[in-house]
Every structure is written in structure tokens, then in C-alpha cells.
Amino acid sequence: MKRIVFLISGNGTNLQAIIDKCKTGDINANIVSVISNNPDAFGIERAKSEGIETKVINHRDYETRDLFDNELFKYIKEVNPDLIVLAGFMRILTPKITDSYFGKIINIHPSLLPKYPGLDTHSKVIENKDSSHGVSIHYVSNELDAGPLIAQATIKTKDKEAIEDLIERVHAAEHKIFPKVIKLICDNQILLNSEKVIFHDLETNGVHIDEYYEV
Ligand code: GRF
């Protein structure tokens, strides 16, 4: 069974979606720890109430990004995960972590990358009147929101849709595609080989998973 560590900063609805699938056995993995840089992250409460080990490493307690990352690195090394999942983790990791765990860290980002890396993706979609929006899941590299792409889910935008509604629909898409991808990784069906994402036994062989959701 794969050992997964989650890094979060907030609500943790994606974390919850994966916890639920681990509990039913759909995902063959153990979430061995949930780490947050934010002591008030609700995701920490979610993990605790499921009996999952939690760790708060508050970035405000460290003078530099390097010092924070050293602490994070030390803890992750102790936990020794097979997979590190960034799900709403609002800190940029330094190469110390991204290089050491390249191919073992994935991130979920609320846009159709390479469009809109970084923050405020939903408001950018609205401002630019984009006809579609979505979610990307990718391996984490040194470049922000730009590592090898594993999967994307697209949703259609609606005319004059309130940002809260759009965010909710993006979340709904995330909760569908993220468990799928994590399951495949835990079943050794997806892996990274010299910067190329490899899919085993899938029709998508060599091409990232591309789905469309009516949510
Ligand atoms: C998600 O939209 C994810 O794509 C982004 O941060 C959000 C986290 O949501 N990286 P939650 O904490 O899982 O509810």
C-alpha cells in the first residue's frame, strides 16, 4: 500500500475526497500524514477527525523560505512517503524538495495549464470571458505550476456566472478527477520517466488524461 503525505493550507475538500476513497478501498493507499503551513487550516481538523497524523509547520515561524523548507524536508524524510500530494498548499517549494522528490510530488491547480499559473485563476477566467475553465494535475517541478501534466478536466463557463458558483463547479470537477489520478498512481499505472508521464495499460498512453465534466 502506498504511503501518501498531503500538504494543504486551507479547507481540504480535495483531501477529504481522497480520504473517502482510501476508506472505501477504491484507492489502495494510506494517508500517513497531513501537513499544513497554516495552523488554522480546516483540512487539519478533517485529518484529525479521521485519525490521520497531522503536522503544522507554520511558515511564519521561519525567517526564510529555505529554513521553512528545511524543516518541511526533514519531516517528509522521516515520514518517507511514496507520494506527496499538494492540494491547496499555498507555499512555493524550493528545489531542495522539488528536486529530491521529482516524480513523487503532484499538485492540483484550478486552471487549464499552461493558462493561468499562480493565483486568482477563477477571476482571470471571468475577466477574459473564457468559454471554458478547469483543473490540471501535474508533477511538481522547480517552475511554478509548470511540471509535466498528468490530467486535465474541462468545464464550460456560464454567462454572468458568479465567481463563487464557478469555484464550486471547479471543485466538483476536482473531486472527480483527483481521486482517479491518485488511484492510477497508487496502482503504478502512471509514473514519471525522465520528465515524461507514462501511462500503463491505458488508451491515453503517452498523452495526458483529458476529461470534460458537466458539473
Ligand atoms: C483547489 O481549488 C486546488 O485546485 C487549489 O486549491 C484549492 C484547494 O481546495 N490548488 P481544497 O482546500 O481542497 O478545498
PDB file of C-alpha atoms in Angstrom, residues 5-206:
ATOM      1  CA  VAL A   5       1.523  12.683   2.518  1.00  0.00           C
ATOM      2  CA  PHE A   6      -0.736  15.671   1.888  1.00  0.00           C
ATOM      3  CA  LEU A   7       0.363  19.292   2.011  1.00  0.00           C
ATOM      4  CA  ILE A   8      -2.502  21.715   2.476  1.00  0.00           C
ATOM      5  CA  SER A   9      -3.178  25.284   3.590  1.00  0.00           C
ATOM      6  CA  GLY A  10      -6.945  25.510   3.726  1.00  0.00           C
ATOM      7  CA  ASN A  11     -10.307  23.807   3.655  1.00  0.00           C
ATOM      8  CA  GLY A  12      -9.110  20.423   2.425  1.00  0.00           C
ATOM      9  CA  THR A  13     -12.099  19.324   0.347  1.00  0.00           C
ATOM     10  CA  ASN A  14      -9.732  17.554  -2.052  1.00  0.00           C
ATOM     11  CA  LEU A  15      -8.042  15.886   0.883  1.00  0.00           C
ATOM     12  CA  GLN A  16     -11.476  14.731   2.063  1.00  0.00           C
ATOM     13  CA  ALA A  17     -12.307  13.317  -1.380  1.00  0.00           C
ATOM     14  CA  ILE A  18      -9.133  11.208  -1.275  1.00  0.00           C
ATOM     15  CA  ILE A  19      -9.632  10.165   2.365  1.00  0.00           C
ATOM     16  CA  ASP A  20     -13.101   8.902   1.410  1.00  0.00           C
ATOM     17  CA  LYS A  21     -11.750   6.829  -1.493  1.00  0.00           C
ATOM     18  CA  CYS A  22      -8.976   5.366   0.676  1.00  0.00           C
ATOM     19  CA  LYS A  23     -11.591   4.380   3.248  1.00  0.00           C
ATOM     20  CA  THR A  24     -13.712   2.520   0.710  1.00  0.00           C
ATOM     21  CA  GLY A  25     -10.614   0.824  -0.710  1.00  0.00           C
ATOM     22  CA  ASP A  26     -11.025   2.450  -4.134  1.00  0.00           C
ATOM     23  CA  ILE A  27      -7.578   3.944  -3.652  1.00  0.00           C
ATOM     24  CA  ASN A  28      -5.022   1.474  -2.409  1.00  0.00           C
ATOM     25  CA  ALA A  29      -3.134   3.849  -0.133  1.00  0.00           C
ATOM     26  CA  ASN A  30      -2.642   5.054   3.381  1.00  0.00           C
ATOM     27  CA  ILE A  31      -2.609   8.778   4.109  1.00  0.00           C
ATOM     28  CA  VAL A  32       0.216   8.753   6.621  1.00  0.00           C
ATOM     29  CA  SER A  33       0.334  12.457   7.392  1.00  0.00           C
ATOM     30  CA  VAL A  34      -1.326  15.772   6.569  1.00  0.00           C
ATOM     31  CA  ILE A  35       0.975  18.765   6.777  1.00  0.00           C
ATOM     32  CA  SER A  36      -0.182  22.363   6.850  1.00  0.00           C
ATOM     33  CA  ASN A  37       1.722  25.644   6.912  1.00  0.00           C
ATOM     34  CA  ASN A  38      -1.465  27.233   8.246  1.00  0.00           C
ATOM     35  CA  PRO A  39      -2.351  26.289  11.819  1.00  0.00           C
ATOM     36  CA  ASP A  40      -5.995  27.239  11.204  1.00  0.00           C
ATOM     37  CA  ALA A  41      -6.475  25.118   8.082  1.00  0.00           C
ATOM     38  CA  PHE A  42      -9.751  23.248   8.342  1.00  0.00           C
ATOM     39  CA  GLY A  43      -8.123  20.362   6.490  1.00  0.00           C
ATOM     40  CA  ILE A  44      -6.126  19.676   9.659  1.00  0.00           C
ATOM     41  CA  GLU A  45      -9.401  19.160  11.549  1.00  0.00           C
ATOM     42  CA  ARG A  46     -10.636  16.848   8.792  1.00  0.00           C
ATOM     43  CA  ALA A  47      -7.484  14.738   9.095  1.00  0.00           C
ATOM     44  CA  LYS A  48      -7.632  14.640  12.888  1.00  0.00           C
ATOM     45  CA  SER A  49     -11.228  13.505  12.896  1.00  0.00           C
ATOM     46  CA  GLU A  50     -10.224  10.638  10.582  1.00  0.00           C
ATOM     47  CA  GLY A  51      -7.399   9.659  12.936  1.00  0.00           C
ATOM     48  CA  ILE A  52      -4.698  10.732  10.469  1.00  0.00           C
ATOM     49  CA  GLU A  53      -1.431  12.121  11.812  1.00  0.00           C
ATOM     50  CA  THR A  54      -1.128  15.888  11.321  1.00  0.00           C
ATOM     51  CA  LYS A  55       1.766  18.290  11.401  1.00  0.00           C
ATOM     52  CA  VAL A  56       1.687  22.073  11.378  1.00  0.00           C
ATOM     53  CA  ILE A  57       4.845  23.753  10.131  1.00  0.00           C
ATOM     54  CA  ASN A  58       3.951  27.424  10.217  1.00  0.00           C
ATOM     55  CA  HIS A  59       5.964  29.351   7.630  1.00  0.00           C
ATOM     56  CA  ARG A  60       5.660  32.470   9.824  1.00  0.00           C
ATOM     57  CA  ASP A  61       7.941  30.809  12.361  1.00  0.00           C
ATOM     58  CA  TYR A  62      10.800  30.741   9.846  1.00  0.00           C
ATOM     59  CA  GLU A  63      12.774  33.741   8.659  1.00  0.00           C
ATOM     60  CA  THR A  64      13.421  32.450   5.170  1.00  0.00           C
ATOM     61  CA  ARG A  65      11.802  30.124   2.678  1.00  0.00           C
ATOM     62  CA  ASP A  66      14.887  27.900   2.898  1.00  0.00           C
ATOM     63  CA  LEU A  67      14.580  27.493   6.658  1.00  0.00           C
ATOM     64  CA  PHE A  68      10.899  26.630   6.322  1.00  0.00           C
ATOM     65  CA  ASP A  69      11.640  24.143   3.550  1.00  0.00           C
ATOM     66  CA  ASN A  70      14.467  22.544   5.567  1.00  0.00           C
ATOM     67  CA  GLU A  71      12.015  21.791   8.347  1.00  0.00           C
ATOM     68  CA  LEU A  72       9.454  20.501   5.874  1.00  0.00           C
ATOM     69  CA  PHE A  73      12.083  18.375   4.140  1.00  0.00           C
ATOM     70  CA  LYS A  74      13.253  16.899   7.452  1.00  0.00           C
ATOM     71  CA  TYR A  75       9.711  15.926   8.405  1.00  0.00           C
ATOM     72  CA  ILE A  76       8.816  14.493   4.990  1.00  0.00           C
ATOM     73  CA  LYS A  77      12.005  12.424   5.055  1.00  0.00           C
ATOM     74  CA  GLU A  78      11.012  10.955   8.417  1.00  0.00           C
ATOM     75  CA  VAL A  79       7.549  10.049   7.140  1.00  0.00           C
ATOM     76  CA  ASN A  80       9.066   8.524   3.989  1.00  0.00           C
ATOM     77  CA  PRO A  81       6.081   8.782   1.622  1.00  0.00           C
ATOM     78  CA  ASP A  82       5.702   7.177  -1.791  1.00  0.00           C
ATOM     79  CA  LEU A  83       3.650  10.128  -2.970  1.00  0.00           C
ATOM     80  CA  ILE A  84       3.378  13.770  -1.862  1.00  0.00           C
ATOM     81  CA  VAL A  85       0.135  15.475  -2.800  1.00  0.00           C
ATOM     82  CA  LEU A  86      -0.160  19.259  -2.871  1.00  0.00           C
ATOM     83  CA  ALA A  87      -3.839  20.103  -2.517  1.00  0.00           C
ATOM     84  CA  GLY A  88      -4.320  23.788  -1.947  1.00  0.00           C
ATOM     85  CA  PHE A  89      -0.825  24.228  -0.486  1.00  0.00           C
ATOM     86  CA  MET A  90      -0.150  27.949  -0.740  1.00  0.00           C
ATOM     87  CA  ARG A  91       3.645  27.975  -0.438  1.00  0.00           C
ATOM     88  CA  ILE A  92       6.187  27.705  -3.223  1.00  0.00           C
ATOM     89  CA  LEU A  93       8.575  24.831  -2.537  1.00  0.00           C
ATOM     90  CA  THR A  94      12.319  25.293  -3.056  1.00  0.00           C
ATOM     91  CA  PRO A  95      14.372  22.987  -5.308  1.00  0.00           C
ATOM     92  CA  LYS A  96      15.611  21.154  -2.209  1.00  0.00           C
ATOM     93  CA  ILE A  97      12.212  19.484  -2.049  1.00  0.00           C
ATOM     94  CA  THR A  98      11.102  19.600  -5.678  1.00  0.00           C
ATOM     95  CA  ASP A  99      14.383  18.062  -6.922  1.00  0.00           C
ATOM     96  CA  SER A 100      14.628  15.439  -4.192  1.00  0.00           C
ATOM     97  CA  TYR A 101      11.088  14.248  -4.768  1.00  0.00           C
ATOM     98  CA  PHE A 102      10.727  14.886  -8.509  1.00  0.00           C
ATOM     99  CA  GLY A 103       8.309  12.303  -9.862  1.00  0.00           C
ATOM    100  CA  LYS A 104       6.838  11.794  -6.407  1.00  0.00           C
ATOM    101  CA  ILE A 105       5.074  15.137  -5.895  1.00  0.00           C
ATOM    102  CA  ILE A 106       1.857  16.086  -7.643  1.00  0.00           C
ATOM    103  CA  ASN A 107      -0.197  19.256  -7.492  1.00  0.00           C
ATOM    104  CA  ILE A 108      -3.775  20.126  -8.343  1.00  0.00           C
ATOM    105  CA  HIS A 109      -4.206  23.546  -9.908  1.00  0.00           C
ATOM    106  CA  PRO A 110      -7.514  25.249 -10.718  1.00  0.00           C
ATOM    107  CA  SER A 111      -6.912  26.199 -14.349  1.00  0.00           C
ATOM    108  CA  LEU A 112      -6.259  24.607 -17.688  1.00  0.00           C
ATOM    109  CA  LEU A 113      -2.477  24.934 -17.592  1.00  0.00           C
ATOM    110  CA  PRO A 114      -0.421  26.389 -19.175  1.00  0.00           C
ATOM    111  CA  LYS A 115      -3.162  29.008 -18.905  1.00  0.00           C
ATOM    112  CA  TYR A 116      -3.161  30.919 -15.622  1.00  0.00           C
ATOM    113  CA  PRO A 117      -0.413  29.560 -13.421  1.00  0.00           C
ATOM    114  CA  GLY A 118      -0.365  31.195  -9.975  1.00  0.00           C
ATOM    115  CA  LEU A 119      -3.229  32.831  -8.110  1.00  0.00           C
ATOM    116  CA  ASP A 120      -6.708  34.155  -8.936  1.00  0.00           C
ATOM    117  CA  THR A 121      -7.365  31.778 -11.793  1.00  0.00           C
ATOM    118  CA  HIS A 122     -11.164  31.970 -11.479  1.00  0.00           C
ATOM    119  CA  SER A 123     -11.336  35.759 -11.691  1.00  0.00           C
ATOM    120  CA  LYS A 124      -8.997  35.696 -14.686  1.00  0.00           C
ATOM    121  CA  VAL A 125     -11.305  33.262 -16.465  1.00  0.00           C
ATOM    122  CA  ILE A 126     -14.268  35.573 -15.784  1.00  0.00           C
ATOM    123  CA  GLU A 127     -12.407  38.751 -16.746  1.00  0.00           C
ATOM    124  CA  ASN A 128     -11.257  37.230 -20.010  1.00  0.00           C
ATOM    125  CA  LYS A 129     -14.700  35.774 -20.737  1.00  0.00           C
ATOM    126  CA  ASP A 130     -13.173  32.362 -21.375  1.00  0.00           C
ATOM    127  CA  SER A 131     -15.666  29.806 -22.617  1.00  0.00           C
ATOM    128  CA  SER A 132     -14.044  27.014 -20.626  1.00  0.00           C
ATOM    129  CA  HIS A 133     -12.201  26.579 -17.374  1.00  0.00           C
ATOM    130  CA  GLY A 134     -10.954  23.603 -15.461  1.00  0.00           C
ATOM    131  CA  VAL A 135      -8.412  21.737 -13.442  1.00  0.00           C
ATOM    132  CA  SER A 136      -4.912  20.447 -14.057  1.00  0.00           C
ATOM    133  CA  ILE A 137      -2.990  17.796 -12.181  1.00  0.00           C
ATOM    134  CA  HIS A 138       0.743  17.751 -12.773  1.00  0.00           C
ATOM    135  CA  TYR A 139       4.028  16.555 -11.376  1.00  0.00           C
ATOM    136  CA  VAL A 140       5.740  19.322  -9.460  1.00  0.00           C
ATOM    137  CA  SER A 141       8.959  20.760 -10.851  1.00  0.00           C
ATOM    138  CA  ASN A 142      11.046  23.810  -9.964  1.00  0.00           C
ATOM    139  CA  GLU A 143       8.861  26.016 -12.090  1.00  0.00           C
ATOM    140  CA  LEU A 144       5.579  27.164 -10.564  1.00  0.00           C
ATOM    141  CA  ASP A 145       2.541  25.234 -11.879  1.00  0.00           C
ATOM    142  CA  ALA A 146       4.529  24.036 -14.877  1.00  0.00           C
ATOM    143  CA  GLY A 147       5.679  20.450 -14.281  1.00  0.00           C
ATOM    144  CA  PRO A 148       4.704  17.524 -16.524  1.00  0.00           C
ATOM    145  CA  LEU A 149       0.951  17.385 -16.984  1.00  0.00           C
ATOM    146  CA  ILE A 150      -0.892  14.235 -15.923  1.00  0.00           C
ATOM    147  CA  ALA A 151      -4.559  15.101 -16.314  1.00  0.00           C
ATOM    148  CA  GLN A 152      -6.993  17.898 -17.045  1.00  0.00           C
ATOM    149  CA  ALA A 153     -10.721  18.268 -16.554  1.00  0.00           C
ATOM    150  CA  THR A 154     -12.573  20.910 -18.511  1.00  0.00           C
ATOM    151  CA  ILE A 155     -15.872  22.562 -17.603  1.00  0.00           C
ATOM    152  CA  LYS A 156     -17.881  25.063 -19.630  1.00  0.00           C
ATOM    153  CA  THR A 157     -18.259  28.541 -18.174  1.00  0.00           C
ATOM    154  CA  LYS A 158     -21.707  30.112 -17.934  1.00  0.00           C
ATOM    155  CA  ASP A 159     -22.708  33.593 -18.932  1.00  0.00           C
ATOM    156  CA  LYS A 160     -22.540  36.043 -15.990  1.00  0.00           C
ATOM    157  CA  GLU A 161     -21.811  33.250 -13.539  1.00  0.00           C
ATOM    158  CA  ALA A 162     -20.921  34.382 -10.013  1.00  0.00           C
ATOM    159  CA  ILE A 163     -17.348  33.558  -9.088  1.00  0.00           C
ATOM    160  CA  GLU A 164     -18.494  31.522  -6.060  1.00  0.00           C
ATOM    161  CA  ASP A 165     -20.570  29.276  -8.328  1.00  0.00           C
ATOM    162  CA  LEU A 166     -17.706  28.853 -10.763  1.00  0.00           C
ATOM    163  CA  ILE A 167     -15.340  27.938  -7.919  1.00  0.00           C
ATOM    164  CA  GLU A 168     -17.861  25.407  -6.642  1.00  0.00           C
ATOM    165  CA  ARG A 169     -18.108  23.761 -10.059  1.00  0.00           C
ATOM    166  CA  VAL A 170     -14.316  23.659 -10.393  1.00  0.00           C
ATOM    167  CA  HIS A 171     -14.166  21.976  -7.007  1.00  0.00           C
ATOM    168  CA  ALA A 172     -16.758  19.428  -8.129  1.00  0.00           C
ATOM    169  CA  ALA A 173     -14.554  18.628 -11.139  1.00  0.00           C
ATOM    170  CA  GLU A 174     -11.505  18.367  -8.880  1.00  0.00           C
ATOM    171  CA  HIS A 175     -13.245  15.889  -6.619  1.00  0.00           C
ATOM    172  CA  LYS A 176     -13.922  13.677  -9.642  1.00  0.00           C
ATOM    173  CA  ILE A 177     -10.586  13.746 -11.405  1.00  0.00           C
ATOM    174  CA  PHE A 178      -8.176  13.870  -8.472  1.00  0.00           C
ATOM    175  CA  PRO A 179      -9.179  10.523  -6.911  1.00  0.00           C
ATOM    176  CA  LYS A 180      -8.986   8.934 -10.371  1.00  0.00           C
ATOM    177  CA  VAL A 181      -5.430  10.125 -10.913  1.00  0.00           C
ATOM    178  CA  ILE A 182      -4.263   9.273  -7.410  1.00  0.00           C
ATOM    179  CA  LYS A 183      -5.745   5.796  -7.744  1.00  0.00           C
ATOM    180  CA  LEU A 184      -3.841   5.232 -11.007  1.00  0.00           C
ATOM    181  CA  ILE A 185      -0.587   6.460  -9.476  1.00  0.00           C
ATOM    182  CA  CYS A 186      -1.066   4.206  -6.436  1.00  0.00           C
ATOM    183  CA  ASP A 187      -1.734   1.260  -8.768  1.00  0.00           C
ATOM    184  CA  ASN A 188       1.534   2.065 -10.615  1.00  0.00           C
ATOM    185  CA  GLN A 189      -0.459   2.895 -13.750  1.00  0.00           C
ATOM    186  CA  ILE A 190       1.037   6.370 -14.034  1.00  0.00           C
ATOM    187  CA  LEU A 191       4.630   7.289 -13.447  1.00  0.00           C
ATOM    188  CA  LEU A 192       7.196   9.824 -14.475  1.00  0.00           C
ATOM    189  CA  ASN A 193      10.131   8.693 -16.549  1.00  0.00           C
ATOM    190  CA  SER A 194      12.750  11.318 -17.477  1.00  0.00           C
ATOM    191  CA  GLU A 195      10.197  14.132 -17.398  1.00  0.00           C
ATOM    192  CA  LYS A 196       7.730  12.150 -19.497  1.00  0.00           C
ATOM    193  CA  VAL A 197       4.484  10.996 -17.936  1.00  0.00           C
ATOM    194  CA  ILE A 198       3.926   7.330 -18.725  1.00  0.00           C
ATOM    195  CA  PHE A 199       0.502   5.715 -18.623  1.00  0.00           C
ATOM    196  CA  HIS A 200       0.340   1.944 -18.445  1.00  0.00           C
ATOM    197  CA  ASP A 201      -2.473  -0.064 -19.965  1.00  0.00           C
ATOM    198  CA  LEU A 202      -4.485   2.984 -20.840  1.00  0.00           C
ATOM    199  CA  GLU A 203      -5.802   4.158 -24.149  1.00  0.00           C
ATOM    200  CA  THR A 204      -4.286   7.520 -23.293  1.00  0.00           C
ATOM    201  CA  ASN A 205      -0.790   6.029 -23.397  1.00  0.00           C
ATOM    202  CA  GLY A 206       1.656   8.892 -23.653  1.00  0.00           C
TER     203      GLY A 206
END
